[in-house]
Amino acid sequence: MEILDTHRALLAKLLPGDAPDDLAVHQGQFHHVVIGTERVVCFARTPAAAERLPDRAARLRALAGLGLGFRTPEPLEEAAAAGPDEPAYLVLTRVPGAPLEEDALESPEAAEAVAAQYAALLSGLAAAGGDDRARAVLPDAPEGEWREFADGVRAELFPLMHDDGRARAGRELAALDGLPHLRSAVVHGDLGGENVLWETVDGLPRLSGVVDWDEVTLGDQAEDLAAIGASYGEKLLDRVLALGDGAPGGDVADRISAIRGTFALQQALYAQRDGDEEELADGLTGYR
């Protein structure tokens, strides 16, 4: 890929022992992630993402000390852009494992194992929400965040949509009215299939770790549940809820549905503000 050629010398220094041609590249919403054997390098995709790298490193350090019961990436080195041709980057430990394959849940035993481990993961994040170390570093979900989000979509994205797209977005935004302001749990913010990694042990998936904590806050666990449902479907989500310590607040099903309905708009709004045309176009598919 182009990024491997552009930063070949730097990657040789940051990922010693890895052959440049053997490196894998993952494109996230905010970073290009180059994956080595023991380390990964995150290159900010936009200047706005580069400015957030120090905060991202601080949050990852806090998460590593919480004893969550699963691996999270730990910062090893970071650097701001030294010039117009120098990238801002963050070097992290590599979390082993891979996202679940599409057919991984066909076996009832595997589906039950995955649901149970997701429930335990969410229980750990809920408990971590009361840890003083987490509360000292992680940001609170802003009060009125959904109202501000809806206002932002109307002001910044509606002009980019066709009439039917605006009508669709209006319905999705209306569902956010009345969502409570909760800040009781550590919320990953994008707990979909790509960011939860698994290994196979005795023929069943075993949770290895969770990556990509860019959007972590103290907030409403319905956001993470919505991402699980979007990735794996209602059947697994219902089982995760049944195996959990109890619904994270009343009317959880309504909150999950309302939040899930805004995922494309969230992607598009963040991309618009970061100047990321590729992510913006993807997020607005079906709206224009």
PDB file of C-alpha atoms in Angstrom:
ATOM      1  CA  MET A   1       0.000   0.000   0.000  1.00  0.00           C
ATOM      2  CA  GLU A   2       1.048   3.608  -0.516  1.00  0.00           C
ATOM      3  CA  ILE A   3       1.617   4.304   3.180  1.00  0.00           C
ATOM      4  CA  LEU A   4       4.195   1.496   3.364  1.00  0.00           C
ATOM      5  CA  ASP A   5       6.209   3.116   0.574  1.00  0.00           C
ATOM      6  CA  THR A   6       5.794   6.661   1.879  1.00  0.00           C
ATOM      7  CA  HIS A   7       7.032   5.836   5.393  1.00  0.00           C
ATOM      8  CA  ARG A   8       9.295   2.892   4.594  1.00  0.00           C
ATOM      9  CA  ALA A   9      12.387   4.205   6.442  1.00  0.00           C
ATOM     10  CA  LEU A  10      10.406   5.285   9.497  1.00  0.00           C
ATOM     11  CA  LEU A  11       8.583   1.960   9.705  1.00  0.00           C
ATOM     12  CA  ALA A  12      11.894   0.094   9.511  1.00  0.00           C
ATOM     13  CA  LYS A  13      12.946   1.985  12.639  1.00  0.00           C
ATOM     14  CA  LEU A  14       9.660   1.687  14.516  1.00  0.00           C
ATOM     15  CA  LEU A  15       9.032  -1.973  13.679  1.00  0.00           C
ATOM     16  CA  PRO A  16      12.488  -3.561  13.886  1.00  0.00           C
ATOM     17  CA  GLY A  17      12.608  -7.161  12.782  1.00  0.00           C
ATOM     18  CA  ASP A  18       9.548  -6.872  10.543  1.00  0.00           C
ATOM     19  CA  ALA A  19      10.018  -7.064   6.788  1.00  0.00           C
ATOM     20  CA  PRO A  20       8.323  -4.001   5.224  1.00  0.00           C
ATOM     21  CA  ASP A  21       6.645  -6.087   2.524  1.00  0.00           C
ATOM     22  CA  ASP A  22       5.075  -8.362   5.153  1.00  0.00           C
ATOM     23  CA  LEU A  23       3.337  -5.576   7.073  1.00  0.00           C
ATOM     24  CA  ALA A  24      -0.454  -5.335   7.014  1.00  0.00           C
ATOM     25  CA  VAL A  25      -2.319  -2.018   6.890  1.00  0.00           C
ATOM     26  CA  HIS A  26      -5.754  -1.335   8.328  1.00  0.00           C
ATOM     27  CA  GLN A  27      -7.572   1.895   7.517  1.00  0.00           C
ATOM     28  CA  GLY A  28      -9.682   3.139  10.403  1.00  0.00           C
ATOM     29  CA  GLN A  29     -11.861   6.218  10.592  1.00  0.00           C
ATOM     30  CA  PHE A  30      -9.095   8.329  12.134  1.00  0.00           C
ATOM     31  CA  HIS A  31      -5.826   6.446  11.510  1.00  0.00           C
ATOM     32  CA  HIS A  32      -3.881   4.253   9.136  1.00  0.00           C
ATOM     33  CA  VAL A  33      -2.712   1.335  11.305  1.00  0.00           C
ATOM     34  CA  VAL A  34       0.384  -0.576  10.229  1.00  0.00           C
ATOM     35  CA  ILE A  35       0.490  -3.961  11.943  1.00  0.00           C
ATOM     36  CA  GLY A  36       3.789  -5.605  12.788  1.00  0.00           C
ATOM     37  CA  THR A  37       4.585  -8.799  14.672  1.00  0.00           C
ATOM     38  CA  GLU A  38       4.794  -7.237  18.137  1.00  0.00           C
ATOM     39  CA  ARG A  39       3.864  -3.594  17.571  1.00  0.00           C
ATOM     40  CA  VAL A  40       1.491  -1.457  15.559  1.00  0.00           C
ATOM     41  CA  VAL A  41       2.007   2.083  14.296  1.00  0.00           C
ATOM     42  CA  CYS A  42      -0.955   4.458  14.041  1.00  0.00           C
ATOM     43  CA  PHE A  43      -0.536   7.304  11.544  1.00  0.00           C
ATOM     44  CA  ALA A  44      -3.097  10.086  11.907  1.00  0.00           C
ATOM     45  CA  ARG A  45      -5.183  10.475   8.743  1.00  0.00           C
ATOM     46  CA  THR A  46      -5.942  14.177   9.313  1.00  0.00           C
ATOM     47  CA  PRO A  47      -4.434  17.101  11.253  1.00  0.00           C
ATOM     48  CA  ALA A  48      -7.363  16.929  13.666  1.00  0.00           C
ATOM     49  CA  ALA A  49      -6.627  13.270  14.388  1.00  0.00           C
ATOM     50  CA  ALA A  50      -2.949  14.133  14.904  1.00  0.00           C
ATOM     51  CA  GLU A  51      -3.859  16.682  17.565  1.00  0.00           C
ATOM     52  CA  ARG A  52      -5.778  13.996  19.455  1.00  0.00           C
ATOM     53  CA  LEU A  53      -2.883  11.514  19.638  1.00  0.00           C
ATOM     54  CA  PRO A  54      -1.547  12.654  23.076  1.00  0.00           C
ATOM     55  CA  ASP A  55      -5.016  12.314  24.620  1.00  0.00           C
ATOM     56  CA  ARG A  56      -5.389   8.919  23.012  1.00  0.00           C
ATOM     57  CA  ALA A  57      -2.112   7.752  24.541  1.00  0.00           C
ATOM     58  CA  ALA A  58      -3.125   9.012  27.998  1.00  0.00           C
ATOM     59  CA  ARG A  59      -6.440   7.164  27.843  1.00  0.00           C
ATOM     60  CA  LEU A  60      -4.779   3.933  26.758  1.00  0.00           C
ATOM     61  CA  ARG A  61      -2.365   4.155  29.676  1.00  0.00           C
ATOM     62  CA  ALA A  62      -5.297   4.585  32.055  1.00  0.00           C
ATOM     63  CA  LEU A  63      -7.157   1.624  30.554  1.00  0.00           C
ATOM     64  CA  ALA A  64      -4.098  -0.612  30.855  1.00  0.00           C
ATOM     65  CA  GLY A  65      -4.085  -0.065  34.615  1.00  0.00           C
ATOM     66  CA  LEU A  66      -7.723  -0.951  35.240  1.00  0.00           C
ATOM     67  CA  GLY A  67      -7.472  -4.740  35.173  1.00  0.00           C
ATOM     68  CA  LEU A  68     -10.333  -5.119  32.708  1.00  0.00           C
ATOM     69  CA  GLY A  69      -9.702  -8.821  32.135  1.00  0.00           C
ATOM     70  CA  PHE A  70      -8.744  -8.443  28.484  1.00  0.00           C
ATOM     71  CA  ARG A  71      -5.853  -6.860  26.599  1.00  0.00           C
ATOM     72  CA  THR A  72      -5.828  -3.285  25.405  1.00  0.00           C
ATOM     73  CA  PRO A  73      -3.047  -1.633  23.354  1.00  0.00           C
ATOM     74  CA  GLU A  74      -0.373   0.073  25.452  1.00  0.00           C
ATOM     75  CA  PRO A  75       1.528   3.141  24.174  1.00  0.00           C
ATOM     76  CA  LEU A  76       5.244   2.689  23.559  1.00  0.00           C
ATOM     77  CA  GLU A  77       6.223   5.820  21.617  1.00  0.00           C
ATOM     78  CA  GLU A  78       4.555   8.872  20.146  1.00  0.00           C
ATOM     79  CA  ALA A  79       5.653  11.751  17.979  1.00  0.00           C
ATOM     80  CA  ALA A  80       4.031  14.877  16.639  1.00  0.00           C
ATOM     81  CA  ALA A  81       4.561  15.880  13.036  1.00  0.00           C
ATOM     82  CA  ALA A  82       7.986  17.499  12.747  1.00  0.00           C
ATOM     83  CA  GLY A  83       7.224  19.129   9.402  1.00  0.00           C
ATOM     84  CA  PRO A  84       4.787  19.115   6.485  1.00  0.00           C
ATOM     85  CA  ASP A  85       6.181  15.814   5.205  1.00  0.00           C
ATOM     86  CA  GLU A  86       6.628  14.185   8.614  1.00  0.00           C
ATOM     87  CA  PRO A  87       3.721  12.136   9.993  1.00  0.00           C
ATOM     88  CA  ALA A  88       2.319  12.217  13.513  1.00  0.00           C
ATOM     89  CA  TYR A  89       2.240   8.695  14.893  1.00  0.00           C
ATOM     90  CA  LEU A  90       1.682   6.538  17.934  1.00  0.00           C
ATOM     91  CA  VAL A  91       3.390   3.170  18.483  1.00  0.00           C
ATOM     92  CA  LEU A  92       1.380   0.618  20.473  1.00  0.00           C
ATOM     93  CA  THR A  93       1.768  -2.946  21.643  1.00  0.00           C
ATOM     94  CA  ARG A  94      -0.003  -5.369  19.341  1.00  0.00           C
ATOM     95  CA  VAL A  95      -3.010  -7.186  20.763  1.00  0.00           C
ATOM     96  CA  PRO A  96      -3.027 -10.739  19.381  1.00  0.00           C
ATOM     97  CA  GLY A  97      -6.044 -12.234  17.682  1.00  0.00           C
ATOM     98  CA  ALA A  98      -8.385 -11.280  14.874  1.00  0.00           C
ATOM     99  CA  PRO A  99     -12.034 -10.273  14.403  1.00  0.00           C
ATOM    100  CA  LEU A 100     -14.523 -13.125  14.235  1.00  0.00           C
ATOM    101  CA  GLU A 101     -15.059 -14.678  10.827  1.00  0.00           C
ATOM    102  CA  GLU A 102     -18.496 -14.294   9.256  1.00  0.00           C
ATOM    103  CA  ASP A 103     -19.426 -17.918   9.965  1.00  0.00           C
ATOM    104  CA  ALA A 104     -18.017 -17.989  13.496  1.00  0.00           C
ATOM    105  CA  LEU A 105     -21.428 -17.897  15.185  1.00  0.00           C
ATOM    106  CA  GLU A 106     -23.035 -20.693  13.165  1.00  0.00           C
ATOM    107  CA  SER A 107     -22.202 -23.158  15.916  1.00  0.00           C
ATOM    108  CA  PRO A 108     -24.527 -22.749  18.945  1.00  0.00           C
ATOM    109  CA  GLU A 109     -21.614 -23.492  21.262  1.00  0.00           C
ATOM    110  CA  ALA A 110     -19.486 -20.788  19.676  1.00  0.00           C
ATOM    111  CA  ALA A 111     -22.323 -18.257  19.731  1.00  0.00           C
ATOM    112  CA  GLU A 112     -22.932 -18.943  23.428  1.00  0.00           C
ATOM    113  CA  ALA A 113     -19.220 -18.601  24.208  1.00  0.00           C
ATOM    114  CA  VAL A 114     -19.026 -15.282  22.365  1.00  0.00           C
ATOM    115  CA  ALA A 115     -22.159 -13.937  24.059  1.00  0.00           C
ATOM    116  CA  ALA A 116     -20.893 -14.915  27.510  1.00  0.00           C
ATOM    117  CA  GLN A 117     -17.535 -13.240  26.935  1.00  0.00           C
ATOM    118  CA  TYR A 118     -19.165 -10.089  25.573  1.00  0.00           C
ATOM    119  CA  ALA A 119     -21.342  -9.975  28.694  1.00  0.00           C
ATOM    120  CA  ALA A 120     -18.251 -10.309  30.891  1.00  0.00           C
ATOM    121  CA  LEU A 121     -16.469  -7.609  28.870  1.00  0.00           C
ATOM    122  CA  LEU A 122     -19.372  -5.202  29.369  1.00  0.00           C
ATOM    123  CA  SER A 123     -19.551  -6.056  33.069  1.00  0.00           C
ATOM    124  CA  GLY A 124     -15.885  -5.147  33.396  1.00  0.00           C
ATOM    125  CA  LEU A 125     -16.409  -1.842  31.603  1.00  0.00           C
ATOM    126  CA  ALA A 126     -19.393  -1.041  33.812  1.00  0.00           C
ATOM    127  CA  ALA A 127     -17.343  -1.706  36.947  1.00  0.00           C
ATOM    128  CA  ALA A 128     -14.436   0.351  35.592  1.00  0.00           C
ATOM    129  CA  GLY A 129     -16.788   3.325  35.315  1.00  0.00           C
ATOM    130  CA  GLY A 130     -16.575   3.666  39.097  1.00  0.00           C
ATOM    131  CA  ASP A 131     -12.764   3.489  39.240  1.00  0.00           C
ATOM    132  CA  ASP A 132     -11.166   6.787  40.275  1.00  0.00           C
ATOM    133  CA  ARG A 133      -8.265   6.209  37.881  1.00  0.00           C
ATOM    134  CA  ALA A 134     -10.626   5.974  34.944  1.00  0.00           C
ATOM    135  CA  ARG A 135     -12.697   8.942  36.059  1.00  0.00           C
ATOM    136  CA  ALA A 136      -9.562  11.077  36.373  1.00  0.00           C
ATOM    137  CA  VAL A 137      -8.518  10.576  32.745  1.00  0.00           C
ATOM    138  CA  LEU A 138     -11.490   9.536  30.646  1.00  0.00           C
ATOM    139  CA  PRO A 139     -13.881  12.247  29.477  1.00  0.00           C
ATOM    140  CA  ASP A 140     -17.528  12.301  30.473  1.00  0.00           C
ATOM    141  CA  ALA A 141     -20.069  11.973  27.725  1.00  0.00           C
ATOM    142  CA  PRO A 142     -21.173  15.609  27.417  1.00  0.00           C
ATOM    143  CA  GLU A 143     -24.576  16.506  28.768  1.00  0.00           C
ATOM    144  CA  GLY A 144     -26.791  17.341  25.827  1.00  0.00           C
ATOM    145  CA  GLU A 145     -24.470  15.449  23.477  1.00  0.00           C
ATOM    146  CA  TRP A 146     -27.307  14.026  21.386  1.00  0.00           C
ATOM    147  CA  ARG A 147     -28.985  17.398  21.000  1.00  0.00           C
ATOM    148  CA  GLU A 148     -25.661  18.903  19.925  1.00  0.00           C
ATOM    149  CA  PHE A 149     -25.105  15.995  17.560  1.00  0.00           C
ATOM    150  CA  ALA A 150     -28.520  16.485  15.964  1.00  0.00           C
ATOM    151  CA  ASP A 151     -27.893  20.222  15.617  1.00  0.00           C
ATOM    152  CA  GLY A 152     -24.547  19.484  13.967  1.00  0.00           C
ATOM    153  CA  VAL A 153     -26.068  17.041  11.492  1.00  0.00           C
ATOM    154  CA  ARG A 154     -28.761  19.529  10.512  1.00  0.00           C
ATOM    155  CA  ALA A 155     -26.310  22.406  10.110  1.00  0.00           C
ATOM    156  CA  GLU A 156     -23.394  20.584   8.471  1.00  0.00           C
ATOM    157  CA  LEU A 157     -24.792  17.517   6.722  1.00  0.00           C
ATOM    158  CA  PHE A 158     -28.336  18.423   5.678  1.00  0.00           C
ATOM    159  CA  PRO A 159     -27.009  20.757   2.923  1.00  0.00           C
ATOM    160  CA  LEU A 160     -25.156  17.756   1.458  1.00  0.00           C
ATOM    161  CA  MET A 161     -28.258  15.521   1.323  1.00  0.00           C
ATOM    162  CA  HIS A 162     -31.144  15.133  -1.079  1.00  0.00           C
ATOM    163  CA  ASP A 163     -34.714  15.625   0.163  1.00  0.00           C
ATOM    164  CA  ASP A 164     -35.318  11.962   0.945  1.00  0.00           C
ATOM    165  CA  GLY A 165     -31.991  11.808   2.765  1.00  0.00           C
ATOM    166  CA  ARG A 166     -32.917  14.766   4.944  1.00  0.00           C
ATOM    167  CA  ALA A 167     -36.281  13.178   5.732  1.00  0.00           C
ATOM    168  CA  ARG A 168     -34.599   9.907   6.694  1.00  0.00           C
ATOM    169  CA  ALA A 169     -32.015  11.665   8.838  1.00  0.00           C
ATOM    170  CA  GLY A 170     -34.755  13.718  10.495  1.00  0.00           C
ATOM    171  CA  ARG A 171     -36.532  10.551  11.611  1.00  0.00           C
ATOM    172  CA  GLU A 172     -33.295   9.078  12.944  1.00  0.00           C
ATOM    173  CA  LEU A 173     -32.463  12.241  14.866  1.00  0.00           C
ATOM    174  CA  ALA A 174     -35.973  12.502  16.318  1.00  0.00           C
ATOM    175  CA  ALA A 175     -35.462   9.080  17.938  1.00  0.00           C
ATOM    176  CA  LEU A 176     -32.653  10.606  20.034  1.00  0.00           C
ATOM    177  CA  ASP A 177     -35.000  13.006  21.808  1.00  0.00           C
ATOM    178  CA  GLY A 178     -35.216  12.207  25.487  1.00  0.00           C
ATOM    179  CA  LEU A 179     -32.162   9.936  25.726  1.00  0.00           C
ATOM    180  CA  PRO A 180     -30.919  10.206  29.313  1.00  0.00           C
ATOM    181  CA  HIS A 181     -27.487  11.544  30.225  1.00  0.00           C
ATOM    182  CA  LEU A 182     -25.678   8.551  31.712  1.00  0.00           C
ATOM    183  CA  ARG A 183     -22.010   8.406  32.698  1.00  0.00           C
ATOM    184  CA  SER A 184     -21.822   5.255  34.786  1.00  0.00           C
ATOM    185  CA  ALA A 185     -19.741   2.968  32.561  1.00  0.00           C
ATOM    186  CA  VAL A 186     -16.570   3.065  30.519  1.00  0.00           C
ATOM    187  CA  VAL A 187     -17.941   3.122  26.970  1.00  0.00           C
ATOM    188  CA  HIS A 188     -15.662   2.047  24.141  1.00  0.00           C
ATOM    189  CA  GLY A 189     -17.712   3.940  21.566  1.00  0.00           C
ATOM    190  CA  ASP A 190     -17.150   1.570  18.638  1.00  0.00           C
ATOM    191  CA  LEU A 191     -17.383  -1.955  20.044  1.00  0.00           C
ATOM    192  CA  GLY A 192     -18.204  -3.496  16.689  1.00  0.00           C
ATOM    193  CA  GLY A 193     -16.744  -6.632  15.208  1.00  0.00           C
ATOM    194  CA  GLU A 194     -13.574  -5.059  13.786  1.00  0.00           C
ATOM    195  CA  ASN A 195     -12.349  -3.842  17.163  1.00  0.00           C
ATOM    196  CA  VAL A 196     -12.851  -6.972  19.282  1.00  0.00           C
ATOM    197  CA  LEU A 197     -10.176  -9.618  18.702  1.00  0.00           C
ATOM    198  CA  TRP A 198     -10.431 -13.357  19.299  1.00  0.00           C
ATOM    199  CA  GLU A 199      -8.272 -16.478  19.341  1.00  0.00           C
ATOM    200  CA  THR A 200      -9.454 -20.082  18.994  1.00  0.00           C
ATOM    201  CA  VAL A 201      -8.986 -22.324  22.034  1.00  0.00           C
ATOM    202  CA  ASP A 202     -10.311 -25.896  22.082  1.00  0.00           C
ATOM    203  CA  GLY A 203     -12.367 -25.111  19.002  1.00  0.00           C
ATOM    204  CA  LEU A 204     -14.175 -22.111  20.499  1.00  0.00           C
ATOM    205  CA  PRO A 205     -13.558 -18.342  20.262  1.00  0.00           C
ATOM    206  CA  ARG A 206     -11.731 -16.824  23.222  1.00  0.00           C
ATOM    207  CA  LEU A 207     -11.684 -13.062  23.676  1.00  0.00           C
ATOM    208  CA  SER A 208      -8.145 -11.793  23.276  1.00  0.00           C
ATOM    209  CA  GLY A 209      -8.480  -8.016  23.484  1.00  0.00           C
ATOM    210  CA  VAL A 210     -10.139  -4.809  22.337  1.00  0.00           C
ATOM    211  CA  VAL A 211      -8.512  -2.147  20.152  1.00  0.00           C
ATOM    212  CA  ASP A 212      -9.330   1.322  18.767  1.00  0.00           C
ATOM    213  CA  TRP A 213     -10.325   3.292  21.882  1.00  0.00           C
ATOM    214  CA  ASP A 214     -10.462   6.671  20.130  1.00  0.00           C
ATOM    215  CA  GLU A 215     -14.019   7.394  21.250  1.00  0.00           C
ATOM    216  CA  VAL A 216     -13.844   6.077  24.823  1.00  0.00           C
ATOM    217  CA  THR A 217     -15.921   8.022  27.368  1.00  0.00           C
ATOM    218  CA  LEU A 218     -17.777   7.599  30.623  1.00  0.00           C
ATOM    219  CA  GLY A 219     -21.280   7.242  29.295  1.00  0.00           C
ATOM    220  CA  ASP A 220     -24.219   5.028  28.381  1.00  0.00           C
ATOM    221  CA  GLN A 221     -23.435   1.359  27.764  1.00  0.00           C
ATOM    222  CA  ALA A 222     -26.292   1.266  25.269  1.00  0.00           C
ATOM    223  CA  GLU A 223     -23.799   2.706  22.759  1.00  0.00           C
ATOM    224  CA  ASP A 224     -21.602  -0.392  22.968  1.00  0.00           C
ATOM    225  CA  LEU A 225     -24.606  -2.689  22.917  1.00  0.00           C
ATOM    226  CA  ALA A 226     -25.821  -0.947  19.763  1.00  0.00           C
ATOM    227  CA  ALA A 227     -22.471  -1.648  18.095  1.00  0.00           C
ATOM    228  CA  ILE A 228     -22.663  -5.326  19.073  1.00  0.00           C
ATOM    229  CA  GLY A 229     -26.141  -5.576  17.581  1.00  0.00           C
ATOM    230  CA  ALA A 230     -25.043  -3.843  14.394  1.00  0.00           C
ATOM    231  CA  SER A 231     -22.138  -6.247  13.967  1.00  0.00           C
ATOM    232  CA  TYR A 232     -23.689  -9.569  14.954  1.00  0.00           C
ATOM    233  CA  GLY A 233     -27.464  -9.173  14.870  1.00  0.00           C
ATOM    234  CA  GLU A 234     -30.318  -9.125  17.327  1.00  0.00           C
ATOM    235  CA  LYS A 235     -30.057 -12.766  18.380  1.00  0.00           C
ATOM    236  CA  LEU A 236     -26.558 -12.403  19.790  1.00  0.00           C
ATOM    237  CA  LEU A 237     -27.368  -9.003  21.299  1.00  0.00           C
ATOM    238  CA  ASP A 238     -30.383 -10.449  23.130  1.00  0.00           C
ATOM    239  CA  ARG A 239     -28.217 -13.240  24.512  1.00  0.00           C
ATOM    240  CA  VAL A 240     -25.567 -10.771  25.678  1.00  0.00           C
ATOM    241  CA  LEU A 241     -28.246  -8.802  27.500  1.00  0.00           C
ATOM    242  CA  ALA A 242     -29.674 -11.956  29.069  1.00  0.00           C
ATOM    243  CA  LEU A 243     -26.259 -13.056  30.321  1.00  0.00           C
ATOM    244  CA  GLY A 244     -25.329  -9.642  31.682  1.00  0.00           C
ATOM    245  CA  ASP A 245     -25.628  -8.287  35.188  1.00  0.00           C
ATOM    246  CA  GLY A 246     -28.906  -6.631  34.297  1.00  0.00           C
ATOM    247  CA  ALA A 247     -29.975  -4.055  31.753  1.00  0.00           C
ATOM    248  CA  PRO A 248     -27.783  -0.914  31.989  1.00  0.00           C
ATOM    249  CA  GLY A 249     -30.614   1.430  32.858  1.00  0.00           C
ATOM    250  CA  GLY A 250     -34.309   1.223  31.966  1.00  0.00           C
ATOM    251  CA  ASP A 251     -35.666   1.275  28.409  1.00  0.00           C
ATOM    252  CA  VAL A 252     -32.341  -0.072  27.185  1.00  0.00           C
ATOM    253  CA  ALA A 253     -33.848  -1.565  24.031  1.00  0.00           C
ATOM    254  CA  ASP A 254     -35.183   1.830  22.953  1.00  0.00           C
ATOM    255  CA  ARG A 255     -31.844   3.502  23.659  1.00  0.00           C
ATOM    256  CA  ILE A 256     -29.956   0.869  21.699  1.00  0.00           C
ATOM    257  CA  SER A 257     -32.288   1.246  18.711  1.00  0.00           C
ATOM    258  CA  ALA A 258     -32.096   5.051  18.713  1.00  0.00           C
ATOM    259  CA  ILE A 259     -28.314   5.132  18.935  1.00  0.00           C
ATOM    260  CA  ARG A 260     -27.819   2.392  16.355  1.00  0.00           C
ATOM    261  CA  GLY A 261     -29.909   4.352  13.871  1.00  0.00           C
ATOM    262  CA  THR A 262     -27.386   7.207  13.895  1.00  0.00           C
ATOM    263  CA  PHE A 263     -24.171   5.265  13.210  1.00  0.00           C
ATOM    264  CA  ALA A 264     -23.869   6.388   9.575  1.00  0.00           C
ATOM    265  CA  LEU A 265     -24.610   9.993  10.516  1.00  0.00           C
ATOM    266  CA  GLN A 266     -22.006   9.864  13.288  1.00  0.00           C
ATOM    267  CA  GLN A 267     -19.386   8.663  10.824  1.00  0.00           C
ATOM    268  CA  ALA A 268     -20.308  11.367   8.334  1.00  0.00           C
ATOM    269  CA  LEU A 269     -20.311  14.208  10.860  1.00  0.00           C
ATOM    270  CA  TYR A 270     -16.939  13.296  12.345  1.00  0.00           C
ATOM    271  CA  ALA A 271     -15.508  12.943   8.835  1.00  0.00           C
ATOM    272  CA  GLN A 272     -16.896  16.320   7.794  1.00  0.00           C
ATOM    273  CA  ARG A 273     -15.235  17.977  10.771  1.00  0.00           C
ATOM    274  CA  ASP A 274     -11.946  16.166  10.184  1.00  0.00           C
ATOM    275  CA  GLY A 275     -11.936  16.948   6.460  1.00  0.00           C
ATOM    276  CA  ASP A 276     -11.965  13.251   5.540  1.00  0.00           C
ATOM    277  CA  GLU A 277     -13.775  13.099   2.207  1.00  0.00           C
ATOM    278  CA  GLU A 278     -13.594   9.305   1.862  1.00  0.00           C
ATOM    279  CA  GLU A 279     -15.253   8.599   5.217  1.00  0.00           C
ATOM    280  CA  LEU A 280     -17.775  11.381   4.603  1.00  0.00           C
ATOM    281  CA  ALA A 281     -18.880   9.875   1.303  1.00  0.00           C
ATOM    282  CA  ASP A 282     -19.222   6.435   2.869  1.00  0.00           C
ATOM    283  CA  GLY A 283     -21.240   7.753   5.810  1.00  0.00           C
ATOM    284  CA  LEU A 284     -23.625   9.664   3.561  1.00  0.00           C
ATOM    285  CA  THR A 285     -24.365   6.699   1.302  1.00  0.00           C
ATOM    286  CA  GLY A 286     -28.149   6.587   1.001  1.00  0.00           C
ATOM    287  CA  TYR A 287     -28.587  10.223   2.056  1.00  0.00           C
ATOM    288  CA  ARG A 288     -27.516  11.872  -1.194  1.00  0.00           C
TER     289      ARG A 288
END
